């Protein structure tokens, strides 16, 4: 058993595993389940490892540390000399190049690493090419140990910040300040920001507790595509404005609003009292008509109410929104200017919403998180009821058709919005 101590590379892996897991049992399990160790730790057990470390600090005992360091001349790897370490300049150049490639967004995999190493070593340390196979497996192991990188799923960026985004945001703030000063806007509630966000009908969590030995992790509605649009707005005073919910439906016979769900009496009364607006468009996205409705039915009544509340009957207001096509259209801007000259639009600079869009930064995410929790609680209750009724788990199917789900979505969104509004009031 103690042969591991004499092998510098293998014992280094044990030390790293203990420090990472802070548990002898978990460390041994991780080493034994690691396919890259090729069964070298099959005979390793928890009691052996425990005997090497201080019980409280997970630090090596002095006598064990000295025995380990006696084998330090075998510097790195699974018992073999670390040959790449004999050419530190070449290795440093490889590491710097890989970091630069990732910063630039290039894909890095074992093929790229192997090719890069062969190219660099052929110029800077050609003798090593006769001693190093540079297999793809070894390259992956080297990358994990030397750089701490792991193979991860690529993500997409919703936007790329312009190089001068700080200056652009400052200019935007100056425009807002100029309007406030010119029109003597005296209260923060008259500076309003809104943004559109998609809401899945089944907003399921992508992570769940599951048996760690199983590779497949099924979750209901993980591939759900059906959604609506919620127009979320807040004022600089920290107050939430009523929501506009947009469903998918034909633009023909708009007054009939056939795609807007029929609600129970309690939810319907709450929607009316909270002054929400529900409508439909061909693709559930905001349109010119829906944005004009939003101004007429939500923004203007809100401003008029705040004028009375703060005794400023003629107060102007600033409308802050992003550079979306409908917002920028001359049809919308001309209509806004002619119909409501006291409303002054200011655009958030293109590509800067992640830095300057309040609705994006502090409203949408918590609202959708609360909504997701509502859905999760409902689905759990549905499944539990079916199981209690004797249904077989593998054959359970919950009715998630549009007719049933749309009224529930409104109900969950209302509860989430009211909870977020109460949080905003407590913060304010």
Short mmCIF file of C-alpha atoms in Angstrom, two decimals:
data_model
loop_
_atom_site.label_atom_id
_atom_site.label_comp_id
_atom_site.label_asym_id
_atom_site.label_seq_id
_atom_site.Cartn_x
_atom_site.Cartn_y
_atom_site.Cartn_z
CA UNK A 1 0.00 0.00 0.00
CA UNK A 2 2.72 2.47 0.91
CA UNK A 3 4.26 2.09 -2.56
CA UNK A 4 1.96 4.94 -3.55
CA UNK A 5 3.94 7.31 -1.31
CA UNK A 6 7.15 6.48 -3.14
CA UNK A 7 5.47 7.20 -6.48
CA UNK A 8 5.41 10.98 -6.54
CA UNK A 9 2.83 11.29 -9.30
CA UNK A 10 0.27 8.87 -7.90
CA UNK A 11 0.52 10.22 -4.38
CA UNK A 12 0.14 13.77 -5.70
CA UNK A 13 -3.20 12.69 -7.17
CA UNK A 14 -4.27 11.30 -3.79
CA UNK A 15 -3.29 14.53 -2.02
CA UNK A 16 -5.18 16.63 -4.58
CA UNK A 17 -8.28 14.43 -4.25
CA UNK A 18 -8.32 14.72 -0.45
CA UNK A 19 -7.86 18.49 -0.54
CA UNK A 20 -10.63 18.87 -3.09
CA UNK A 21 -13.21 16.61 -1.43
CA UNK A 22 -12.24 17.23 2.21
CA UNK A 23 -13.27 13.64 2.78
CA UNK A 24 -11.11 10.50 2.69
CA UNK A 25 -14.02 8.36 1.58
CA UNK A 26 -15.08 10.64 -1.25
CA UNK A 27 -11.47 11.13 -2.36
CA UNK A 28 -10.89 7.37 -2.64
CA UNK A 29 -14.18 6.90 -4.48
CA UNK A 30 -13.30 9.66 -6.96
CA UNK A 31 -9.87 8.13 -7.65
CA UNK A 32 -11.31 4.67 -8.17
CA UNK A 33 -14.05 5.95 -10.51
CA UNK A 34 -11.67 8.07 -12.58
CA UNK A 35 -11.23 6.34 -15.92
CA UNK A 36 -7.91 8.13 -16.48
CA UNK A 37 -6.25 6.32 -13.56
CA UNK A 38 -6.72 2.96 -15.30
CA UNK A 39 -7.46 1.02 -12.12
CA UNK A 40 -4.30 2.07 -10.30
CA UNK A 41 -6.30 2.87 -7.14
CA UNK A 42 -8.49 -0.25 -7.05
CA UNK A 43 -6.81 -1.52 -3.87
CA UNK A 44 -6.72 1.87 -2.17
CA UNK A 45 -9.03 2.12 0.85
CA UNK A 46 -10.27 4.82 3.14
CA UNK A 47 -8.43 3.66 6.27
CA UNK A 48 -5.09 3.74 4.46
CA UNK A 49 -5.62 7.28 3.25
CA UNK A 50 -6.87 8.43 6.65
CA UNK A 51 -3.64 7.25 8.21
CA UNK A 52 -1.61 9.64 6.05
CA UNK A 53 -3.42 12.85 7.01
CA UNK A 54 -4.02 14.99 10.06
CA UNK A 55 -7.64 14.32 11.13
CA UNK A 56 -8.79 17.95 11.32
CA UNK A 57 -6.80 19.91 8.75
CA UNK A 58 -6.51 17.28 5.99
CA UNK A 59 -2.78 18.10 5.92
CA UNK A 60 -0.19 15.35 5.49
CA UNK A 61 1.52 14.05 8.59
CA UNK A 62 5.17 15.15 8.76
CA UNK A 63 6.68 11.68 8.38
CA UNK A 64 4.45 10.93 5.39
CA UNK A 65 5.25 14.28 3.77
CA UNK A 66 9.01 13.62 4.09
CA UNK A 67 8.66 10.17 2.54
CA UNK A 68 6.65 11.67 -0.30
CA UNK A 69 9.13 14.46 -0.95
CA UNK A 70 11.94 11.93 -1.09
CA UNK A 71 10.46 10.82 -4.37
CA UNK A 72 10.05 14.36 -5.70
CA UNK A 73 12.73 13.88 -8.34
CA UNK A 74 10.00 12.08 -10.28
CA UNK A 75 8.29 15.42 -10.76
CA UNK A 76 4.94 14.86 -12.36
CA UNK A 77 2.68 12.25 -13.89
CA UNK A 78 1.69 8.74 -13.05
CA UNK A 79 5.12 7.55 -11.94
CA UNK A 80 6.93 8.71 -15.07
CA UNK A 81 9.32 11.68 -15.42
CA UNK A 82 7.55 14.83 -16.56
CA UNK A 83 9.43 15.30 -19.83
CA UNK A 84 7.61 18.45 -20.93
CA UNK A 85 8.80 20.05 -17.71
CA UNK A 86 12.37 19.81 -19.01
CA UNK A 87 11.50 22.46 -21.62
CA UNK A 88 9.84 25.15 -19.47
CA UNK A 89 10.04 27.89 -22.12
CA UNK A 90 8.29 25.71 -24.69
CA UNK A 91 5.63 24.68 -22.17
CA UNK A 92 5.05 28.30 -21.13
CA UNK A 93 4.62 29.28 -24.79
CA UNK A 94 2.08 26.46 -25.29
CA UNK A 95 0.10 27.56 -22.23
CA UNK A 96 0.12 31.24 -23.26
CA UNK A 97 -1.00 30.31 -26.77
CA UNK A 98 -3.89 28.17 -25.51
CA UNK A 99 -5.07 30.95 -23.19
CA UNK A 100 -4.92 33.46 -26.04
CA UNK A 101 -6.90 31.13 -28.32
CA UNK A 102 -9.63 30.74 -25.69
CA UNK A 103 -9.77 34.47 -25.07
CA UNK A 104 -10.37 34.90 -28.79
CA UNK A 105 -13.18 32.33 -28.65
CA UNK A 106 -11.39 29.50 -30.47
CA UNK A 107 -12.44 25.90 -29.81
CA UNK A 108 -9.84 23.92 -27.86
CA UNK A 109 -9.87 20.13 -27.89
CA UNK A 110 -7.34 17.33 -27.69
CA UNK A 111 -6.67 17.47 -31.45
CA UNK A 112 -5.85 21.18 -31.27
CA UNK A 113 -3.64 20.69 -28.19
CA UNK A 114 -1.71 17.79 -29.70
CA UNK A 115 -1.14 19.67 -32.95
CA UNK A 116 -0.04 22.82 -31.14
CA UNK A 117 2.39 20.90 -28.92
CA UNK A 118 3.96 19.11 -31.87
CA UNK A 119 4.36 22.39 -33.75
CA UNK A 120 5.91 24.26 -30.80
CA UNK A 121 8.21 21.42 -29.75
CA UNK A 122 9.46 20.90 -33.30
CA UNK A 123 10.81 24.45 -33.17
CA UNK A 124 11.80 24.87 -29.52
CA UNK A 125 12.58 21.38 -28.18
CA UNK A 126 12.69 18.89 -31.10
CA UNK A 127 14.44 16.20 -29.03
CA UNK A 128 11.28 15.76 -26.94
CA UNK A 129 9.25 14.64 -29.95
CA UNK A 130 11.16 11.34 -29.91
CA UNK A 131 10.19 10.77 -26.26
CA UNK A 132 6.62 12.14 -26.10
CA UNK A 133 3.76 10.44 -27.94
CA UNK A 134 1.43 13.41 -27.25
CA UNK A 135 -1.65 11.21 -27.41
CA UNK A 136 -5.06 12.86 -27.18
CA UNK A 137 -5.70 11.21 -23.83
CA UNK A 138 -2.42 12.51 -22.42
CA UNK A 139 -3.18 16.00 -23.79
CA UNK A 140 -6.55 16.05 -22.01
CA UNK A 141 -4.91 14.94 -18.76
CA UNK A 142 -2.15 17.56 -19.14
CA UNK A 143 -4.67 20.33 -19.77
CA UNK A 144 -6.66 19.41 -16.67
CA UNK A 145 -3.59 19.23 -14.43
CA UNK A 146 -1.61 22.20 -15.72
CA UNK A 147 -4.38 24.69 -16.51
CA UNK A 148 -7.31 23.33 -14.51
CA UNK A 149 -9.48 23.28 -17.63
CA UNK A 150 -12.34 20.87 -18.20
CA UNK A 151 -14.44 20.03 -21.21
CA UNK A 152 -17.57 22.18 -21.01
CA UNK A 153 -20.62 22.88 -23.06
CA UNK A 154 -20.24 26.07 -25.10
CA UNK A 155 -22.54 28.97 -24.26
CA UNK A 156 -23.75 31.79 -26.43
CA UNK A 157 -23.58 35.43 -25.56
CA UNK A 158 -26.77 37.38 -25.96
CA UNK A 159 -24.79 40.41 -26.98
CA UNK A 160 -21.28 41.72 -27.33
CA UNK A 161 -20.45 44.88 -25.45
CA UNK A 162 -19.12 47.62 -27.72
CA UNK A 163 -15.62 48.78 -26.88
CA UNK A 164 -16.88 52.22 -25.83
CA UNK A 165 -19.91 51.00 -23.88
CA UNK A 166 -18.99 53.01 -20.78
CA UNK A 167 -19.02 56.24 -22.76
CA UNK A 168 -22.26 55.30 -24.51
CA UNK A 169 -24.00 54.60 -21.19
CA UNK A 170 -22.71 57.89 -19.79
CA UNK A 171 -24.10 59.68 -22.84
CA UNK A 172 -27.45 57.97 -22.29
CA UNK A 173 -27.47 59.11 -18.66
CA UNK A 174 -26.70 62.64 -19.82
CA UNK A 175 -29.68 62.57 -22.18
CA UNK A 176 -31.94 61.44 -19.34
CA UNK A 177 -30.55 64.17 -17.08
CA UNK A 178 -31.10 66.78 -19.77
CA UNK A 179 -34.76 65.81 -20.19
CA UNK A 180 -35.27 65.77 -16.42
CA UNK A 181 -33.75 69.24 -16.11
CA UNK A 182 -35.48 70.74 -19.14
CA UNK A 183 -38.96 69.56 -18.16
CA UNK A 184 -38.50 69.84 -14.39
CA UNK A 185 -39.29 66.19 -13.64
CA UNK A 186 -39.28 66.12 -9.85
CA UNK A 187 -39.92 62.51 -8.94
CA UNK A 188 -38.16 59.23 -9.76
CA UNK A 189 -41.42 57.46 -10.59
CA UNK A 190 -41.56 59.37 -13.88
CA UNK A 191 -38.43 57.63 -15.21
CA UNK A 192 -39.69 54.30 -16.53
CA UNK A 193 -37.90 51.38 -18.14
CA UNK A 194 -39.55 48.39 -19.79
CA UNK A 195 -38.42 45.27 -21.58
CA UNK A 196 -40.00 42.27 -23.29
CA UNK A 197 -39.17 38.77 -22.06
CA UNK A 198 -40.30 35.33 -23.20
CA UNK A 199 -42.01 33.09 -20.63
CA UNK A 200 -42.24 29.35 -21.30
CA UNK A 201 -45.58 27.78 -20.50
CA UNK A 202 -43.69 25.01 -18.68
CA UNK A 203 -40.68 26.77 -17.17
CA UNK A 204 -38.94 23.70 -15.83
CA UNK A 205 -35.63 23.66 -13.97
CA UNK A 206 -32.68 22.23 -15.93
CA UNK A 207 -31.01 20.83 -12.81
CA UNK A 208 -32.41 18.23 -10.40
CA UNK A 209 -31.20 15.84 -7.75
CA UNK A 210 -30.79 12.40 -9.30
CA UNK A 211 -29.01 9.09 -8.72
CA UNK A 212 -25.35 9.92 -9.37
CA UNK A 213 -24.74 6.52 -10.97
CA UNK A 214 -27.28 7.09 -13.75
CA UNK A 215 -26.25 8.98 -16.86
CA UNK A 216 -29.74 9.81 -18.12
CA UNK A 217 -31.54 12.51 -16.12
CA UNK A 218 -35.10 12.89 -17.48
CA UNK A 219 -37.07 16.03 -16.57
CA UNK A 220 -40.63 16.79 -17.66
CA UNK A 221 -40.96 19.52 -20.32
CA UNK A 222 -37.22 20.08 -20.65
CA UNK A 223 -37.72 20.72 -24.38
CA UNK A 224 -40.77 22.96 -23.97
CA UNK A 225 -40.99 25.61 -26.72
CA UNK A 226 -44.44 27.15 -26.18
CA UNK A 227 -44.23 30.59 -24.66
CA UNK A 228 -45.80 33.98 -24.24
CA UNK A 229 -44.27 37.44 -23.95
CA UNK A 230 -44.40 39.52 -20.80
CA UNK A 231 -43.67 43.24 -20.97
CA UNK A 232 -42.03 44.02 -17.63
CA UNK A 233 -41.55 47.61 -16.46
CA UNK A 234 -40.24 49.39 -13.41
CA UNK A 235 -39.76 52.98 -12.35
CA UNK A 236 -36.61 54.51 -10.93
CA UNK A 237 -38.50 54.79 -7.64
CA UNK A 238 -38.37 51.00 -7.36
CA UNK A 239 -42.04 50.42 -8.23
CA UNK A 240 -43.33 47.72 -10.57
CA UNK A 241 -45.77 48.68 -13.30
CA UNK A 242 -48.64 46.39 -14.37
CA UNK A 243 -47.73 43.62 -16.82
CA UNK A 244 -48.77 43.18 -20.41
CA UNK A 245 -49.03 39.52 -21.42
CA UNK A 246 -49.05 38.65 -25.12
CA UNK A 247 -50.32 35.28 -26.38
CA UNK A 248 -50.00 33.68 -29.81
CA UNK A 249 -53.10 34.27 -31.92
CA UNK A 250 -54.34 35.70 -35.20
CA UNK A 251 -54.36 39.45 -35.72
CA UNK A 252 -57.68 39.10 -37.51
CA UNK A 253 -60.76 39.86 -35.44
CA UNK A 254 -58.48 41.40 -32.83
CA UNK A 255 -61.36 42.48 -30.63
CA UNK A 256 -62.43 38.88 -30.11
CA UNK A 257 -59.05 37.97 -28.52
CA UNK A 258 -59.75 34.26 -28.88
CA UNK A 259 -56.22 33.27 -27.83
CA UNK A 260 -56.38 35.20 -24.55
CA UNK A 261 -57.31 32.62 -21.89
CA UNK A 262 -60.60 32.50 -20.05
CA UNK A 263 -59.83 33.01 -16.36
CA UNK A 264 -61.57 31.97 -13.18
CA UNK A 265 -63.48 34.75 -11.43
CA UNK A 266 -60.85 35.40 -8.76
CA UNK A 267 -57.92 35.64 -11.19
CA UNK A 268 -59.97 37.73 -13.62
CA UNK A 269 -60.90 40.18 -10.88
CA UNK A 270 -57.24 40.42 -9.79
CA UNK A 271 -56.08 41.08 -13.35
CA UNK A 272 -58.59 43.91 -13.65
CA UNK A 273 -57.79 45.42 -10.26
CA UNK A 274 -54.05 45.31 -10.92
CA UNK A 275 -54.67 46.94 -14.33
CA UNK A 276 -52.88 44.27 -16.35
CA UNK A 277 -53.37 44.08 -20.11
CA UNK A 278 -53.64 40.79 -22.02
CA UNK A 279 -53.59 40.62 -25.79
CA UNK A 280 -52.45 38.50 -28.72
CA UNK A 281 -50.24 38.77 -31.80
CA UNK A 282 -49.35 36.36 -34.60
CA UNK A 283 -46.16 35.18 -32.92
CA UNK A 284 -46.67 36.40 -29.30
CA UNK A 285 -44.02 39.10 -29.87
CA UNK A 286 -44.73 42.76 -29.28
CA UNK A 287 -46.05 44.53 -32.35
CA UNK A 288 -46.80 48.16 -33.18
CA UNK A 289 -50.41 47.67 -32.08
CA UNK A 290 -49.49 45.93 -28.82
CA UNK A 291 -46.92 48.63 -27.96
CA UNK A 292 -49.48 51.37 -28.62
CA UNK A 293 -51.90 49.49 -26.36
CA UNK A 294 -49.15 49.24 -23.74
CA UNK A 295 -48.63 53.00 -23.77
CA UNK A 296 -52.37 53.78 -23.68
CA UNK A 297 -53.47 51.18 -21.17
CA UNK A 298 -50.50 50.87 -18.79
CA UNK A 299 -47.95 53.68 -19.12
CA UNK A 300 -50.35 56.64 -19.39
CA UNK A 301 -52.70 55.53 -16.55
CA UNK A 302 -49.64 54.90 -14.35
CA UNK A 303 -48.27 58.38 -15.03
CA UNK A 304 -51.64 60.06 -14.46
CA UNK A 305 -52.00 58.25 -11.14
CA UNK A 306 -48.52 59.33 -10.05
CA UNK A 307 -49.26 62.92 -11.11
CA UNK A 308 -52.20 62.95 -8.71
CA UNK A 309 -50.25 61.17 -5.98
CA UNK A 310 -47.37 63.66 -6.06
CA UNK A 311 -49.48 66.71 -6.97
CA UNK A 312 -47.64 67.40 -10.23
CA UNK A 313 -50.50 67.46 -12.77
CA UNK A 314 -48.33 68.39 -15.76
CA UNK A 315 -45.24 66.27 -15.10
CA UNK A 316 -43.40 64.85 -18.08
CA UNK A 317 -41.87 61.36 -18.07
CA UNK A 318 -38.83 59.58 -19.50
CA UNK A 319 -39.35 56.24 -21.24
CA UNK A 320 -36.17 54.16 -21.32
CA UNK A 321 -36.13 51.16 -23.67
CA UNK A 322 -33.81 49.20 -25.94
CA UNK A 323 -33.12 49.53 -29.67
CA UNK A 324 -35.66 46.95 -30.79
CA UNK A 325 -37.10 47.29 -34.29
CA UNK A 326 -40.63 48.28 -33.19
CA UNK A 327 -39.25 50.77 -30.63
CA UNK A 328 -37.06 52.40 -33.29
CA UNK A 329 -39.69 52.45 -36.01
CA UNK A 330 -40.83 55.84 -37.21
CA UNK A 331 -44.45 54.63 -36.98
CA UNK A 332 -44.12 54.11 -33.21
CA UNK A 333 -41.96 57.17 -32.47
CA UNK A 334 -44.09 59.51 -34.58
CA UNK A 335 -47.26 58.19 -32.97
CA UNK A 336 -45.75 58.59 -29.49
CA UNK A 337 -44.63 62.16 -30.19
CA UNK A 338 -47.96 63.26 -31.63
CA UNK A 339 -50.21 61.44 -29.16
CA UNK A 340 -48.22 61.92 -25.95
CA UNK A 341 -45.74 64.78 -26.28
CA UNK A 342 -45.06 64.68 -22.53
CA UNK A 343 -43.45 61.21 -22.90
CA UNK A 344 -39.80 61.38 -23.92
CA UNK A 345 -38.14 58.22 -25.27
CA UNK A 346 -34.45 57.50 -24.58
CA UNK A 347 -32.77 54.50 -26.17
CA UNK A 348 -30.43 52.21 -24.28
CA UNK A 349 -27.33 51.96 -26.53
CA UNK A 350 -27.26 48.88 -28.75
CA UNK A 351 -25.40 46.00 -27.10
CA UNK A 352 -25.44 47.67 -23.67
CA UNK A 353 -28.63 46.28 -22.13
CA UNK A 354 -26.63 43.96 -19.85
CA UNK A 355 -25.13 47.08 -18.25
CA UNK A 356 -27.85 49.72 -18.56
CA UNK A 357 -31.24 47.96 -18.78
CA UNK A 358 -32.79 47.93 -15.26
CA UNK A 359 -35.64 45.62 -16.26
CA UNK A 360 -33.13 43.16 -17.67
CA UNK A 361 -30.81 43.35 -14.68
CA UNK A 362 -33.11 43.35 -11.65
CA UNK A 363 -36.70 42.52 -12.69
CA UNK A 364 -36.96 39.78 -15.30
CA UNK A 365 -34.75 37.15 -13.73
CA UNK A 366 -36.34 37.13 -10.25
CA UNK A 367 -39.81 37.30 -11.81
CA UNK A 368 -39.16 34.28 -14.01
CA UNK A 369 -37.50 32.44 -11.15
CA UNK A 370 -40.59 32.92 -8.98
CA UNK A 371 -42.76 31.81 -11.89
CA UNK A 372 -40.64 28.68 -12.34
CA UNK A 373 -41.09 27.83 -8.68
CA UNK A 374 -44.86 28.14 -9.08
CA UNK A 375 -44.80 25.71 -12.00
CA UNK A 376 -42.55 23.26 -10.14
CA UNK A 377 -44.85 23.25 -7.11
CA UNK A 378 -47.90 22.67 -9.33
CA UNK A 379 -46.28 19.83 -11.29
CA UNK A 380 -45.10 18.17 -8.08
CA UNK A 381 -48.64 18.32 -6.69
CA UNK A 382 -50.07 16.87 -9.92
CA UNK A 383 -47.63 13.95 -9.96
CA UNK A 384 -48.09 13.28 -6.25
CA UNK A 385 -51.88 13.13 -6.66
CA UNK A 386 -51.58 10.67 -9.56
CA UNK A 387 -49.19 8.46 -7.60
CA UNK A 388 -51.51 8.45 -4.60
CA UNK A 389 -54.32 7.40 -6.95
CA UNK A 390 -52.30 4.33 -7.91
CA UNK A 391 -50.72 5.46 -11.19
CA UNK A 392 -47.47 3.81 -12.30
CA UNK A 393 -44.61 6.34 -12.23
CA UNK A 394 -43.26 5.41 -15.68
CA UNK A 395 -46.71 5.83 -17.27
CA UNK A 396 -47.78 9.08 -15.63
CA UNK A 397 -48.81 11.82 -18.03
CA UNK A 398 -50.00 15.23 -16.82
CA UNK A 399 -52.35 17.23 -19.03
CA UNK A 400 -50.31 20.24 -20.21
CA UNK A 401 -52.45 21.29 -23.16
CA UNK A 402 -52.76 24.97 -24.05
CA UNK A 403 -56.37 25.27 -22.88
CA UNK A 404 -55.42 24.10 -19.41
CA UNK A 405 -52.01 25.77 -19.14
CA UNK A 406 -52.69 29.34 -20.28
CA UNK A 407 -55.02 30.25 -17.38
CA UNK A 408 -52.51 28.68 -14.99
CA UNK A 409 -49.68 30.71 -16.54
CA UNK A 410 -51.62 33.93 -15.85
CA UNK A 411 -52.31 32.82 -12.28
CA UNK A 412 -48.66 31.89 -11.62
CA UNK A 413 -47.42 35.10 -13.24
CA UNK A 414 -49.79 37.16 -11.10
CA UNK A 415 -48.59 35.51 -7.89
CA UNK A 416 -44.94 35.92 -8.93
CA UNK A 417 -45.45 39.57 -9.90
CA UNK A 418 -47.19 40.36 -6.62
CA UNK A 419 -44.40 38.67 -4.64
CA UNK A 420 -41.71 40.55 -6.57
CA UNK A 421 -43.61 43.81 -6.05
CA UNK A 422 -43.76 43.20 -2.29
CA UNK A 423 -40.01 42.53 -2.31
CA UNK A 424 -39.41 45.79 -4.18
CA UNK A 425 -41.49 47.68 -1.62
CA UNK A 426 -39.54 46.16 1.28
CA UNK A 427 -36.24 47.08 -0.38
CA UNK A 428 -37.49 50.61 -1.09
#
